[in-house]
Coordinates of C-alpha atoms and ligand atoms in Angstrom, one line a residue:
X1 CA -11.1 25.5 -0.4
X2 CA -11.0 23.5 -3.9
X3 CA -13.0 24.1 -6.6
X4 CA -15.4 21.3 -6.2
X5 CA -16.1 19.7 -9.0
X6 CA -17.7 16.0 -7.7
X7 CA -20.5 14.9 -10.0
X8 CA -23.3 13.6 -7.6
X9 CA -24.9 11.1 -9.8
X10 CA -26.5 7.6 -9.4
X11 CA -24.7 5.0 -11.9
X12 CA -26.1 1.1 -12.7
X13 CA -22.8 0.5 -14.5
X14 CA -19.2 1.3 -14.7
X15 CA -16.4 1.3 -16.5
X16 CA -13.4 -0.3 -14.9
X17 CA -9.5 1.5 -15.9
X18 CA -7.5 -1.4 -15.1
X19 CA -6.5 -4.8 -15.2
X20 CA -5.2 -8.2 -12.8
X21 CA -6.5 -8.5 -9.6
X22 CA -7.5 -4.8 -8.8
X23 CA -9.9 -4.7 -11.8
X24 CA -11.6 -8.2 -10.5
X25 CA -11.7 -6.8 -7.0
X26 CA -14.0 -3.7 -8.3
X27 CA -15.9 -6.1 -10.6
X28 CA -16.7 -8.6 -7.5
X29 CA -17.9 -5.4 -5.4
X30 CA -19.9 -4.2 -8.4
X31 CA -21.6 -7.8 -8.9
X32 CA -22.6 -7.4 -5.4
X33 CA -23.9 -4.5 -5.2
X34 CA -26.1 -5.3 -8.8
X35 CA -24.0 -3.0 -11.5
X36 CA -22.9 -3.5 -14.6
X37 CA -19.2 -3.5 -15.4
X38 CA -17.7 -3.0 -18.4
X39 CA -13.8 -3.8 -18.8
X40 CA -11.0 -2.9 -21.0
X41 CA -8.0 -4.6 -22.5
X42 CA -5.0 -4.4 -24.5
X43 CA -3.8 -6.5 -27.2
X44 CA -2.1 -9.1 -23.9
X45 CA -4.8 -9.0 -22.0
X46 CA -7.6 -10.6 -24.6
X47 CA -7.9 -14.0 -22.5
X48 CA -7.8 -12.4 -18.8
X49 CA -10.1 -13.2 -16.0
X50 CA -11.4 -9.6 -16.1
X51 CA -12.5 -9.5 -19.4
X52 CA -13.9 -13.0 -18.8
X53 CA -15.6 -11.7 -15.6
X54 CA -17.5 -8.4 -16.7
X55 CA -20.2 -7.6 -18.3
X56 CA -19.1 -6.7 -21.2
X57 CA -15.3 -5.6 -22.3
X58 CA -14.0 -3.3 -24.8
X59 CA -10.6 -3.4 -26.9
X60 CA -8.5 -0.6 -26.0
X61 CA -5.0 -1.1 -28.0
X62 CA -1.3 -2.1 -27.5
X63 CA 0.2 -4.2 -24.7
X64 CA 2.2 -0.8 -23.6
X65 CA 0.1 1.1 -21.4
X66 CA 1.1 4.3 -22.4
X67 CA -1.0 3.2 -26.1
X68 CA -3.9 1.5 -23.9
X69 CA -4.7 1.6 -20.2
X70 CA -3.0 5.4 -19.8
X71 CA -4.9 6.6 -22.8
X72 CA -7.8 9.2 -21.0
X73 CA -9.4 9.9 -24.3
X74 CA -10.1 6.0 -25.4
X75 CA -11.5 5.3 -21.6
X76 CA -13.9 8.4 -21.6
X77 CA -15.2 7.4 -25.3
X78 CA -15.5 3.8 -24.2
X79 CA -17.4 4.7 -21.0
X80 CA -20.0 7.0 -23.4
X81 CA -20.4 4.1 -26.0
X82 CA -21.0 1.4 -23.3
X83 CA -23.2 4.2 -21.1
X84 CA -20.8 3.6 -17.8
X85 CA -21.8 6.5 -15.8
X86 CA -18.8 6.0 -13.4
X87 CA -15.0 4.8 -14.1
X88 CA -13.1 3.3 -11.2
X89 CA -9.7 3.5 -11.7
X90 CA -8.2 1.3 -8.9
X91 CA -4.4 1.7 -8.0
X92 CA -1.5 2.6 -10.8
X93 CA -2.5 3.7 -14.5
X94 CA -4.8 6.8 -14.0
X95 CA -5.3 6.5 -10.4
X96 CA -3.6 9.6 -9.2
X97 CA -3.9 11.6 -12.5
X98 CA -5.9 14.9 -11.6
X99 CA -6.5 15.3 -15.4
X100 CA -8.3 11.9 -16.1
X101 CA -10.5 13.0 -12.5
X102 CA -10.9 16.5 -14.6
X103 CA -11.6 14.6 -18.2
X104 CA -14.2 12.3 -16.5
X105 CA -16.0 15.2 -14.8
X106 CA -16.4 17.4 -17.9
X107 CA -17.1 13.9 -19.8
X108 CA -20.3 13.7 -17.1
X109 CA -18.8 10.5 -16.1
X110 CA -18.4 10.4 -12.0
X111 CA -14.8 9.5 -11.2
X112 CA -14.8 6.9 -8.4
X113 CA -12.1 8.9 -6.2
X114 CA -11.7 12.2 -4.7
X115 CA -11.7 15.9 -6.7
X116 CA -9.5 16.9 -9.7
X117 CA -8.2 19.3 -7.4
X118 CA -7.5 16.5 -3.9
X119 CA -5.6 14.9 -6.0
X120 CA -3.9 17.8 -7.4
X121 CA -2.6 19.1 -4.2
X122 CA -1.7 15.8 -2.8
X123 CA 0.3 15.1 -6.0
X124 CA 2.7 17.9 -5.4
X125 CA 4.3 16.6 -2.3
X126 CA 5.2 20.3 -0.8
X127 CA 2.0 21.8 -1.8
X128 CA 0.8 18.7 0.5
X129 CA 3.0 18.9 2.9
X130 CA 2.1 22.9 3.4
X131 CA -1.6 22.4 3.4
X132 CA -1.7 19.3 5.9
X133 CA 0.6 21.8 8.1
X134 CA -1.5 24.5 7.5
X135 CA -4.1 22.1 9.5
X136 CA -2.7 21.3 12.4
X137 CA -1.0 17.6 10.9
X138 CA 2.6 17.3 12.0
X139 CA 5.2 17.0 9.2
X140 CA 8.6 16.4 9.3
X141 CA 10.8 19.4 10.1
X142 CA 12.0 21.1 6.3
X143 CA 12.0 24.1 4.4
X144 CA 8.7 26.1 3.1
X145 CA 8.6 26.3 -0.6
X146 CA 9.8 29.0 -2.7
X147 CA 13.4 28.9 -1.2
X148 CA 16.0 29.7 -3.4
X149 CA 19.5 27.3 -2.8
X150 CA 20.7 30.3 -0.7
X151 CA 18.3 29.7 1.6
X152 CA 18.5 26.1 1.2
X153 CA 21.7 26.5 2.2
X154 CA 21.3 28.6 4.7
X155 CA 18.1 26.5 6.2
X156 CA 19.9 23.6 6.5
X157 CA 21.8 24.0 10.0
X158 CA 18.7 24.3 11.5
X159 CA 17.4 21.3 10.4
X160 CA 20.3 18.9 11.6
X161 CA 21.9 16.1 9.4
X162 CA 21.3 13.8 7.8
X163 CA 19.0 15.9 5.4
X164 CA 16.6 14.6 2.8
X165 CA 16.7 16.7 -0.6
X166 CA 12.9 15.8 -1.8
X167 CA 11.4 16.5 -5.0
X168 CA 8.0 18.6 -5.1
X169 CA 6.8 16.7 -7.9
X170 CA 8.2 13.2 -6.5
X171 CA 6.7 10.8 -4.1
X172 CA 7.2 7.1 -3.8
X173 CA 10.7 8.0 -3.1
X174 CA 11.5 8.9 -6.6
X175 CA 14.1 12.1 -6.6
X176 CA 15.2 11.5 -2.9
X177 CA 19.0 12.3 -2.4
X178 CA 20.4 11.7 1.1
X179 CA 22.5 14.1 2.4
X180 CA 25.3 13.5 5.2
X181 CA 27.3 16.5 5.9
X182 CA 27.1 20.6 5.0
X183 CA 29.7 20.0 2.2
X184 CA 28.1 17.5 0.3
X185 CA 24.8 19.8 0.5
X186 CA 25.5 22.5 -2.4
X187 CA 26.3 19.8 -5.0
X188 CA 23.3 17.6 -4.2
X189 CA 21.0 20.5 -4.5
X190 CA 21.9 21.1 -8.1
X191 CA 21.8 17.1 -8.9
X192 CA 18.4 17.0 -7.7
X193 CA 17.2 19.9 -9.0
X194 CA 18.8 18.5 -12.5
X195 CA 16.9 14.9 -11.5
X196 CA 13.7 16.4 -10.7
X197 CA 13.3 19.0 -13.8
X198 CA 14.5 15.7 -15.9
X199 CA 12.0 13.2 -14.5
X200 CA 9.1 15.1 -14.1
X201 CA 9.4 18.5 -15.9
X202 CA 9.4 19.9 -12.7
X203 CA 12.5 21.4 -10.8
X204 CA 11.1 22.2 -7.3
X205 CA 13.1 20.7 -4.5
X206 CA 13.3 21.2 -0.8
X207 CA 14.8 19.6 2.2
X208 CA 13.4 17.8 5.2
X209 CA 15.2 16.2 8.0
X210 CA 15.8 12.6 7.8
X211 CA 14.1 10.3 10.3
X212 CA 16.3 7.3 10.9
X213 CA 15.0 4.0 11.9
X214 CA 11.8 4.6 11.4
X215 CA 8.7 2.8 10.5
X216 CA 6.0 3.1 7.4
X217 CA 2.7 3.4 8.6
X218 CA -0.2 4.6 6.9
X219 CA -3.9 5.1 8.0
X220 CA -7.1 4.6 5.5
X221 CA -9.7 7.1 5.5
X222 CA -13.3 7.1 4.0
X223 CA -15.2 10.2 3.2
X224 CA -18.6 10.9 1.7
X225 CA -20.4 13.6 0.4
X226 CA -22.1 14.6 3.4
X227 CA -19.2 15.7 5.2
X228 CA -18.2 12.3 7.0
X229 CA -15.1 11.5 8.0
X230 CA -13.7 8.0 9.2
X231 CA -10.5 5.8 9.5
X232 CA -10.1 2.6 9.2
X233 CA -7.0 1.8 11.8
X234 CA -3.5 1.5 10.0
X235 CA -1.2 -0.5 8.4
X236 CA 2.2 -1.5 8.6
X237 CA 4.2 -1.2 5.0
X238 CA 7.5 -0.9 6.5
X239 CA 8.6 -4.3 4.9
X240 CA 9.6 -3.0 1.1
X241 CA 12.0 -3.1 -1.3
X242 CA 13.3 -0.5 -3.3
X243 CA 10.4 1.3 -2.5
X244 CA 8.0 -1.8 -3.5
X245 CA 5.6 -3.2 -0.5
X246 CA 5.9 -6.8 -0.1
X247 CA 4.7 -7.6 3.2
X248 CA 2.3 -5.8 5.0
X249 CA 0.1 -6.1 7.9
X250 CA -2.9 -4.7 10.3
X251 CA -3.3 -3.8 13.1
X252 CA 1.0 -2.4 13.9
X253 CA 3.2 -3.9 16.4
X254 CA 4.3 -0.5 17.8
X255 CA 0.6 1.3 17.6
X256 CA -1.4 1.1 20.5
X257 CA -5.2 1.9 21.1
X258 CA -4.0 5.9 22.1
X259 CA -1.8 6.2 19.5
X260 CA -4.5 4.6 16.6
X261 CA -6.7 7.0 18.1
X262 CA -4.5 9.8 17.8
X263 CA -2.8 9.3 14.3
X264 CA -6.8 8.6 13.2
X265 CA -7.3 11.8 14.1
X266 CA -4.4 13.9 12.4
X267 CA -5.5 11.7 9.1
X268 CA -8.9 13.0 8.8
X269 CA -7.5 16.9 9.7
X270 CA -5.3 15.8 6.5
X271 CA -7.9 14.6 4.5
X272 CA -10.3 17.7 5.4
X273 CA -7.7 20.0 4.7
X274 CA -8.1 19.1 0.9
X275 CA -12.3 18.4 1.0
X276 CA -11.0 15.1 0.6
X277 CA -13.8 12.7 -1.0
X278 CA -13.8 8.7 -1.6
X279 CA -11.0 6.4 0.1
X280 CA -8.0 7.3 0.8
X281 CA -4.8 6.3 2.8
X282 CA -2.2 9.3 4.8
X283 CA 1.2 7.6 4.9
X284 CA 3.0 8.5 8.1
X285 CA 6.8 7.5 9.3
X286 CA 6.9 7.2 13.5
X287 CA 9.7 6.8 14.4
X288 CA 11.7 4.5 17.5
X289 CA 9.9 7.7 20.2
X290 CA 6.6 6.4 18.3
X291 CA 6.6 10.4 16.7
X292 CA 4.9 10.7 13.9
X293 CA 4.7 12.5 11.2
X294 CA 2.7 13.0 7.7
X295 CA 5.1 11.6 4.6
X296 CA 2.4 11.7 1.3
X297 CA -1.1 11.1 0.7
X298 CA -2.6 8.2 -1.6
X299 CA -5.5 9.6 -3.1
X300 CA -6.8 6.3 -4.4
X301 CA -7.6 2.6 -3.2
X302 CA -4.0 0.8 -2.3
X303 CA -3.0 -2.8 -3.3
X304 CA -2.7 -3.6 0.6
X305 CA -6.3 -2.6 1.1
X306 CA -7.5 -6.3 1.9
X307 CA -5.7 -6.2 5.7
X308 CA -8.1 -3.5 6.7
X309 CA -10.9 -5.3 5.0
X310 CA -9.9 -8.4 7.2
X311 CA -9.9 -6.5 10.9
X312 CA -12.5 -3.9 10.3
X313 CA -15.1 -6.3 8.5
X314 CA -15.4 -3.3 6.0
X315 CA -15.3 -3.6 2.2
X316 CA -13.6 -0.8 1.5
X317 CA -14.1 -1.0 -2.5
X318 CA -18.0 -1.5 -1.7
X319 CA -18.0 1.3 0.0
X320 CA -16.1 3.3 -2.3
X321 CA -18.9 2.9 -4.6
X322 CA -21.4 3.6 -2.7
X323 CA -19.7 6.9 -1.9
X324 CA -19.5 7.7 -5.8
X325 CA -23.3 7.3 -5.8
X326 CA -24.0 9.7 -3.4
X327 CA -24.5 7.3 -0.5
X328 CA -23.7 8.3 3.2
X329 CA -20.8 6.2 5.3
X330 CA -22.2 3.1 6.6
X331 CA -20.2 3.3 9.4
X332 CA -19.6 6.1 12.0
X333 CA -16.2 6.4 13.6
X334 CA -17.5 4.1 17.0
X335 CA -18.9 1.9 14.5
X336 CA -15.7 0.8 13.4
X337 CA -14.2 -2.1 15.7
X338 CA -10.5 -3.7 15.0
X339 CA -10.6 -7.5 15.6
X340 CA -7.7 -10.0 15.0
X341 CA -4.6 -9.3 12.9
X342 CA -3.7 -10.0 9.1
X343 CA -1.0 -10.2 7.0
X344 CA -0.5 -10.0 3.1
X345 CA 2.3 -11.3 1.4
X346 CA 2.7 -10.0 -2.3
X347 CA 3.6 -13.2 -4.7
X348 CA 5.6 -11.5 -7.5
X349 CA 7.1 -13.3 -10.7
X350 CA 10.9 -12.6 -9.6
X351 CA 13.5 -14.7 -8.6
X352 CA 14.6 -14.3 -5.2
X353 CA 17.7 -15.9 -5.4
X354 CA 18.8 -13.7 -8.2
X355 CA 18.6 -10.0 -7.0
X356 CA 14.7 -10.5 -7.7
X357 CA 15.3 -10.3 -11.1
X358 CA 11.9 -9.9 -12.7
X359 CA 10.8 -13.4 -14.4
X360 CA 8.3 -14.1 -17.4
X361 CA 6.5 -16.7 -18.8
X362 CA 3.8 -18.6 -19.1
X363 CA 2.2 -20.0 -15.8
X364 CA 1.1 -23.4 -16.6
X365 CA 0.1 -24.7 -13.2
X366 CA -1.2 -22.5 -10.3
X367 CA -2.6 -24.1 -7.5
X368 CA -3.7 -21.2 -5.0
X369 CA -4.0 -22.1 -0.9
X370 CA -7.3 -22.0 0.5
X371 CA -8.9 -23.0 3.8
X372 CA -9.8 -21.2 6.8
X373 CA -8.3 -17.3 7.4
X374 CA -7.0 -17.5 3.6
X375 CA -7.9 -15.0 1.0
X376 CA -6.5 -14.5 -2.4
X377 CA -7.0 -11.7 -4.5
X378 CA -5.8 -12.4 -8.0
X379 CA -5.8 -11.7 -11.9
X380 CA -4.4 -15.0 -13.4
X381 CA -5.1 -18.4 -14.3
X382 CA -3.1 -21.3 -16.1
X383 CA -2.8 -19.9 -19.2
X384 CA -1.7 -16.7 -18.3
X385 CA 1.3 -14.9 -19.7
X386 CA 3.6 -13.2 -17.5
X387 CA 4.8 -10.0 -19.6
X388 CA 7.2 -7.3 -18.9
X389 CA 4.7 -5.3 -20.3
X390 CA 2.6 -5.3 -16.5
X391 CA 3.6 -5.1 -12.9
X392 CA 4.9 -8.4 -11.8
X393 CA 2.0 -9.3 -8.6
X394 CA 0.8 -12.5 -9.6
X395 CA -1.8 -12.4 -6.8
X396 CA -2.0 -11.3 -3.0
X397 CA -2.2 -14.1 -0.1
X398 CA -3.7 -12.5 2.8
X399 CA -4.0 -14.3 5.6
X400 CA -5.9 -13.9 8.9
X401 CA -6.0 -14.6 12.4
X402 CA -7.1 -13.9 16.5
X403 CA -3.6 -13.2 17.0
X404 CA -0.8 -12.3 15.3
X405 CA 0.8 -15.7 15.7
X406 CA -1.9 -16.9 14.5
X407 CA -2.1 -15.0 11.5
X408 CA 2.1 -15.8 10.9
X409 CA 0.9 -19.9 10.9
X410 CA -1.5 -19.8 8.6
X411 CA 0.8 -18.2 6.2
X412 CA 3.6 -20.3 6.5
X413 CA 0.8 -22.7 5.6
X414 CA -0.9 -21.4 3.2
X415 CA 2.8 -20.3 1.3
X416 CA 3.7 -24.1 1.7
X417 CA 0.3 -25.0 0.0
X418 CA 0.7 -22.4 -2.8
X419 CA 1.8 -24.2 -6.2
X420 CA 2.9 -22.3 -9.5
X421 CA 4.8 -23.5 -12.4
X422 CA 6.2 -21.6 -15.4
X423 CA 7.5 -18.4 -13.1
X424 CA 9.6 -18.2 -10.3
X425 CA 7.8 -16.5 -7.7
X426 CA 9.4 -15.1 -4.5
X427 CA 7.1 -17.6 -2.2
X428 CA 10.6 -18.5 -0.7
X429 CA 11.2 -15.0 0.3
X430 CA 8.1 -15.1 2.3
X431 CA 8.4 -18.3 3.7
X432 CA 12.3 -16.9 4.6
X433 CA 10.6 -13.9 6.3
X434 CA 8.0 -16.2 8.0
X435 CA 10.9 -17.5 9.7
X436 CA 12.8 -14.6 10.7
X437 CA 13.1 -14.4 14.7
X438 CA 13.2 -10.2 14.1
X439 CA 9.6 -10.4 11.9
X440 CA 7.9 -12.6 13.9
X441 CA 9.2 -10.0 17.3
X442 CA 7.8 -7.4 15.2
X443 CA 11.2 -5.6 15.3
X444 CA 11.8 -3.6 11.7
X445 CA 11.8 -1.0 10.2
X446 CA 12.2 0.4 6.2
X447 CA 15.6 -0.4 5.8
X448 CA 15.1 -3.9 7.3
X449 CA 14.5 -6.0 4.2
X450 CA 17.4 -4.1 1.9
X451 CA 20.2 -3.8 4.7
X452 CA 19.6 -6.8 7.5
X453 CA 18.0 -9.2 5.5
X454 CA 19.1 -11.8 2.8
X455 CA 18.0 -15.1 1.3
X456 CA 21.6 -16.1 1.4
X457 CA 22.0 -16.8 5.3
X458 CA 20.2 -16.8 8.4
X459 CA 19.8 -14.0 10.3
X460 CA 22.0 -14.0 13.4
X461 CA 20.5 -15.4 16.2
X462 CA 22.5 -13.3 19.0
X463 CA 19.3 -11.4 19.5
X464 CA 17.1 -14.0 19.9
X465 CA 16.5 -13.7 23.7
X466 CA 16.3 -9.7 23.1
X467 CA 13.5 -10.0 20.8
X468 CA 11.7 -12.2 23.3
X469 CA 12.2 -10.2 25.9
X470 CA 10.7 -7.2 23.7
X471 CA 8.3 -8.8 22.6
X472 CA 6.7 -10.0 26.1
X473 CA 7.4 -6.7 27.4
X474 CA 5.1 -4.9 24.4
X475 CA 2.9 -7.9 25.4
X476 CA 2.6 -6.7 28.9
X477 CA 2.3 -3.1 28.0
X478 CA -1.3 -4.0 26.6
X479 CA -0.3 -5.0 23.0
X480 CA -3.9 -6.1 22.1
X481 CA -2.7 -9.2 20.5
X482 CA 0.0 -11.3 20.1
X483 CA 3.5 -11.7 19.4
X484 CA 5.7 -15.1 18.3
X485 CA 8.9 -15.5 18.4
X486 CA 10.8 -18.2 17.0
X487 CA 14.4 -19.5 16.2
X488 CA 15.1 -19.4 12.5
X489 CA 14.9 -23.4 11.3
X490 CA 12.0 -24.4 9.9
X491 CA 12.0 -27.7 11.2
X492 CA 9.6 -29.7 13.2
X493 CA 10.4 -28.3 16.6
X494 CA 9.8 -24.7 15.3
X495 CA 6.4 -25.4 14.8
X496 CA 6.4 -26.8 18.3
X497 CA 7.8 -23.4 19.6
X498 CA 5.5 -21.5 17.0
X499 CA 2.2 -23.1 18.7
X500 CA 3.8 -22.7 22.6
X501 CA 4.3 -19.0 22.0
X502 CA 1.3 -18.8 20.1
X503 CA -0.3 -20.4 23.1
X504 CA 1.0 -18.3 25.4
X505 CA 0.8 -15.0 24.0
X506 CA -3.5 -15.0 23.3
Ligands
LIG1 C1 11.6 10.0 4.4 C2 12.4 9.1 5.1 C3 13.0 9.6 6.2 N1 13.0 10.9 6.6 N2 11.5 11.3 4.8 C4 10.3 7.1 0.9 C5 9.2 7.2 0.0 C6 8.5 8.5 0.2 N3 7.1 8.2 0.6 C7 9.2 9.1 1.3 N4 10.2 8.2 1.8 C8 11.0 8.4 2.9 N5 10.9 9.7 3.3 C9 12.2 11.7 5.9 N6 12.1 13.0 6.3 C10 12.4 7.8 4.7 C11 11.7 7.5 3.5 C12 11.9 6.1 3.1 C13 10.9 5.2 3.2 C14 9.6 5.6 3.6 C15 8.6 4.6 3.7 C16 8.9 3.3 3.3 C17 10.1 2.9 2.9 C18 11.1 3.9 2.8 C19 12.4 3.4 2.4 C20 13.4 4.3 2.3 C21 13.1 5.7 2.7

């Protein structure tokens, strides 16, 4: 059991610890449900849209986060002087810091989020991995913790290469060494232990199996404090770049109705394990069998959030603050009905066609895509500065549709209708992607967009008729809804073929 230390107060406003689009998301859900919001902002971030937007917004220092946005002690003071009685802390910044939970609870201030001590145990990625076990949750075969490199060592065999040497305190695949053969083992052992100590003060390492061509998929959970439990379906994040998302989608190509059910499941025995409280998301890799098996835990809202909004018809921010106020789940688990499919591209300021070389500036003209089945969730405006300072999402295009196809043409359309001047943006790595014959199949996985995909040249198209073929087959085995494929021009009789297979596929 965790200490619990969960403040069970009503609030009427709140402070919101972030910036861009994630702190005008919380803002919106606040305005809705009639509170107050107060927002911060650094020295950059004077003329944004969610300083514009709130209530009322408060000065907090420097461009660099680490003198502004990270600084616990300047929120909690802020949040007493403006009388926030809650802090939402959205994704990045303090998100997953189990001391800003802790400062915010002793400050009487209720931390929109789980426990001090969830996010605690999820942080540490063994200590997670041991307790989700502990439960019943399949992990991936590795070592228990506490093993010295003798045992490592010895351990190893058993596990079968290739091996992944993991660090305790890492996660988002920081400190992950790949390990091929027995001989290379002893040496990468003592690198990562080096790596791990040096990044994040702490040395602990272990080993799991590696599970090749697999896919990333990750199931949202909601919990209250009256002991419900529910998921929200999952999401596919296996299209990302050195460990950055930039495509994902709901419902999964590969996940069917049993498996949903059954992976929903194994999430909420995760969750549970830690008294989990608030939303949160259980990433998962399944691999070609369709095995899965628990990777890390996201104790907080995720940036991909809107595709489960968009086929579950629940606001998942809304509700996270009607948890925070004590409120029960508005939805039981039969409550919650998938419909249609959706897909969000993330528009960064990097050039594509330059190793997606980060790019700043000023953005002088944005013209954002609207229309039917288009939503945009987005911090900036002409005017607004693109700084090394911030993460480089300029805004997320989410699109929606019956079918999957569908989905696909609006965002080829919308990405077409998208304008933006003064950044590059990599809108033509979408559109590229919109056109690949093995996205629109539905056939990748994580090492897709770093090893068989480039802006440079076209995909081959020698498996073109395989991916149709796989793709009617999943169709026939009761894939829910549909699949496109297409040949890789965008030309004029694409879009022919687009709407045919469309068509044919609902
Ligand atoms: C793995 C794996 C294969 N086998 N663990 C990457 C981030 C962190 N969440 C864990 N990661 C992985 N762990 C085992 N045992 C492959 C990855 C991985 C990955 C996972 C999800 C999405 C993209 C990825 C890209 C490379 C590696």
């Amino acid at each position: 059991m965790m200490s619990d230390q969960l403040l069970a107060k009503n609030f009427d406003k709140l402070l919101v610890a972030n910036r861009g689009e994630i702190a005008m998301r919380i803002i919106r859900a606040c305005r809705e449900l009639g509170i107050l919001t107060v927002a911060v902002y650094s020295d950059v971030d004077r003329n944004a849209l969610h300083v514009r937007y709130a209530d009322e917004a408060y000065f907090i220092g420097p461009p660099a986060a680490r003198e502004s946005y990270l600084v616990i002690d300047k929120l909690i003071d802020i949040a007493n002087r403006s009388g926030a009685g809650a802090i939402h802390p959205g994704y990045g910044f303090l998100a997953e810091r189990a001391d800003f939970a802790q400062a915010c609870f002793e400050a009487g201030i209720v931390f929109v989020g789980p426990s001090a001590g969830s996010i605690r145990v999820m942080g540490d990625k063994l200590q997670a991995r041991q307790t989700v076990k502990a439960a019943g949750v399949p992990v991936v075969p590795g070592t228990d913790p506490g093993l010295d490199d003798g045992q490592l060592l010895q351990a190893a065999p058993d596990l079968g290469y290739p091996i992944l040497v993991k660090a305790a305190a890492g996660g988002g695949g920081k400190g992950m060494r790949p390990v091929y053969e027995f001989n290379q083992l002893a040496n990468a052992l003592v690198a990562a232990r080096r790596e791990a100590e040096a990044a994040f003060g702490d040395g602990t390492i272990y080993l799991e199996k590696m599970i090749s061509e697999s896919r990333h998929i990750e199931i949202q959970v909601l919990a209250d404090r009256h002991g419900n439990y529910i998921h929200l379906g999952e999401r596919e994040c296996s299209l990302q770049r050195r460990h950055q998302k930039v495509i994902e989608e709901a419902p999964s190509f590969v996940v069917d109705e049993a498996l949903r059910q059954r992976m929903g499941e194994v999430a909420i025995s995760a969750a549970r394990s830690v008294d989990y409280l608030n939303a949160g998301t259980i990433e998962f890799l399944v691999d070609k069998d369709k095995n899965f098996y628990f990777l890390e835990m996201n104790t907080r809202v995720q940036v991909e959030h809107p595709v489960t909004e968009l086929i579950t018809g629940v606001d998942i921010v809304q509700e996270q603050l009607r948890i925070a106020r004590g409120r029960k789940l508005r939805y039981r688990q039969e409550d919650v009905k998938l419909r249609g499919w959706a897909i969000e591209c993330r528009i960064n300021a990097e050039d594509p066609y330059n190793d997606y070389l980060p790019s700043t500036g000023t953005i002088t003209t944005i013209r954002l895509p609207t229309g039917p089945g288009v939503r945009i969730d987005s911090g900036v405006y002409p005017g607004y500065e693109v700084t090394a300072y911030y993460d480089p999402l300029i805004s997320k295009l989410i699109c929606f549709g019956e079918t999957r196809g569908e989905a696909v043409l609006r965002m080829r359309r919308a990405l077409e209708e998208y304008r933006i001047m003064g950044v590059k943006t990599n809108i033509p790595f979408h559109q590229h992607m919109m056109d690949s014959h093995r996205f629109l199949s539905g056939q990748f996985d994580t090492k897709f967009v770093e090893d068989r995909f480039s802006m440079s040249e076209r995909e081959a198209s020698d498996n073109l008729e395989a991916a149709i073929l796989a793709t009617l087959v999943a169709h026939r085995q009761g894939q829910q809804a549909s699949q496109i494929v297409a040949p890789g021009d965008r030309d004029t009789s694409n879009w022919k073929w687009l709407s045919r297979w469309e068509r044919l596929h609902r």
